[in-house]
């Protein structure tokens, strides 16, 4: 079992930056692929980014490519989302997710952190 706790959300002006962190507890973090999803009010949940258990492969949603970067530190059981050139449409609750690398579904979810980008 893995518990996930996000931090780093807040209010930022358009064009600004934020870094989200996700601290994981449990002994299996280094065996987990990790990712981020987001959900804006009235919209469907959207895939943002993912990173494999080793950090060797990353994937991004089309709307965030080139602006957001996912990374992880297995020694600290933490995954990060560096967000640059933020836009008002990036406003959403951001969720940290995880899954054991040999499974298909994102089974572990954090409680979410609010990111608000004002124009």
Coordinates of C-alpha atoms in Angstrom, one line a residue:
X1 CA 0.0 0.0 0.0
X2 CA 1.2 3.5 -0.8
X3 CA -0.1 6.7 0.7
X4 CA 0.4 9.9 -1.3
X5 CA 0.4 13.5 0.1
X6 CA 0.6 16.5 -2.3
X7 CA 1.9 19.9 -1.5
X8 CA 3.0 23.1 -3.2
X9 CA -0.3 24.3 -4.8
X10 CA -1.4 27.9 -4.5
X11 CA -2.2 31.0 -6.4
X12 CA 0.1 32.3 -9.2
X13 CA -0.1 34.9 -11.9
X14 CA -0.2 33.7 -15.5
X15 CA 3.3 33.1 -16.8
X16 CA 4.5 32.2 -13.4
X17 CA 5.8 28.9 -12.0
X18 CA 5.0 26.4 -9.2
X19 CA 6.5 23.1 -8.1
X20 CA 4.2 20.5 -6.8
X21 CA 5.6 17.7 -4.5
X22 CA 4.1 14.4 -3.7
X23 CA 5.4 12.5 -0.7
X24 CA 4.8 8.8 -0.7
X25 CA 4.8 6.4 2.3
X26 CA 5.2 2.7 2.0
X27 CA 8.0 0.4 1.0
X28 CA 7.0 -0.1 -2.6
X29 CA 7.5 3.5 -3.9
X30 CA 10.6 2.5 -6.0
X31 CA 8.5 -0.1 -7.7
X32 CA 5.8 2.3 -8.6
X33 CA 5.2 4.3 -11.8
X34 CA 4.0 7.7 -10.7
X35 CA 1.9 10.4 -12.3
X36 CA -0.2 13.5 -12.0
X37 CA -3.8 14.1 -13.1
X38 CA -5.8 17.3 -12.8
X39 CA -9.5 18.2 -12.7
X40 CA -11.0 21.6 -13.3
X41 CA -14.5 22.6 -12.2
X42 CA -17.1 21.2 -14.6
X43 CA -14.5 19.3 -16.6
X44 CA -13.4 15.7 -16.8
X45 CA -10.2 14.5 -15.1
X46 CA -7.2 15.0 -17.4
X47 CA -3.9 13.1 -17.5
X48 CA -1.0 15.5 -17.0
X49 CA 2.2 13.5 -16.7
X50 CA 3.7 10.2 -15.7
X51 CA 7.1 8.8 -14.9
X52 CA 8.2 5.1 -14.7
X53 CA 9.5 3.5 -11.6
X54 CA 13.2 4.1 -12.6
X55 CA 12.6 7.6 -13.9
X56 CA 13.7 6.5 -17.3
X57 CA 10.6 7.3 -19.2
X58 CA 8.2 10.2 -19.0
X59 CA 4.9 11.0 -20.7
X60 CA 2.9 14.2 -20.9
X61 CA -0.5 15.3 -21.9
X62 CA -0.7 17.4 -25.1
X63 CA -1.8 20.5 -23.3
X64 CA 1.2 20.6 -20.9
X65 CA 4.1 19.4 -23.1
X66 CA 7.1 21.8 -23.0
X67 CA 5.8 23.6 -19.9
X68 CA 5.5 21.0 -17.2
X69 CA 8.2 18.5 -16.1
X70 CA 7.8 15.4 -13.9
X71 CA 10.7 14.0 -11.9
X72 CA 11.2 11.8 -9.0
X73 CA 13.7 11.1 -6.2
X74 CA 13.4 7.5 -5.0
X75 CA 15.7 8.1 -2.1
X76 CA 13.2 10.7 -0.8
X77 CA 10.1 8.8 -1.9
X78 CA 9.0 11.9 -3.6
X79 CA 7.7 12.9 -7.1
X80 CA 7.7 16.4 -8.4
X81 CA 5.8 18.4 -11.0
X82 CA 7.6 21.6 -12.1
X83 CA 5.1 23.9 -13.8
X84 CA 6.4 26.8 -15.9
X85 CA 4.7 29.3 -18.1
X86 CA 1.4 28.7 -16.3
X87 CA -1.9 29.7 -18.0
X88 CA -5.3 30.3 -16.5
X89 CA -6.5 27.1 -18.1
X90 CA -4.0 25.2 -15.9
X91 CA -6.3 26.0 -12.9
X92 CA -7.4 22.8 -11.4
X93 CA -7.0 20.4 -8.5
X94 CA -3.9 18.4 -9.1
X95 CA -3.7 14.7 -8.0
X96 CA -0.7 12.6 -7.5
X97 CA -1.2 9.0 -8.6
X98 CA 0.8 5.8 -8.4
X99 CA 0.6 2.2 -9.5
X100 CA 2.8 -0.8 -9.2
X101 CA 4.9 -1.0 -12.4
X102 CA 3.5 -4.4 -13.4
X103 CA -0.2 -3.2 -13.2
X104 CA -2.3 -1.2 -15.5
X105 CA -4.5 1.0 -13.3
X106 CA -3.6 4.0 -11.2
X107 CA -4.5 2.5 -7.8
X108 CA -3.0 5.1 -5.5
X109 CA -4.4 8.6 -5.3
X110 CA -3.5 11.6 -3.2
X111 CA -6.1 14.0 -1.8
X112 CA -5.2 16.7 -4.3
X113 CA -3.8 20.2 -4.2
X114 CA -5.4 23.3 -5.7
X115 CA -3.5 25.3 -8.3
X116 CA -5.1 28.6 -9.4
X117 CA -3.6 30.7 -12.2
X118 CA -4.9 34.2 -12.4
X119 CA -4.7 36.5 -15.4

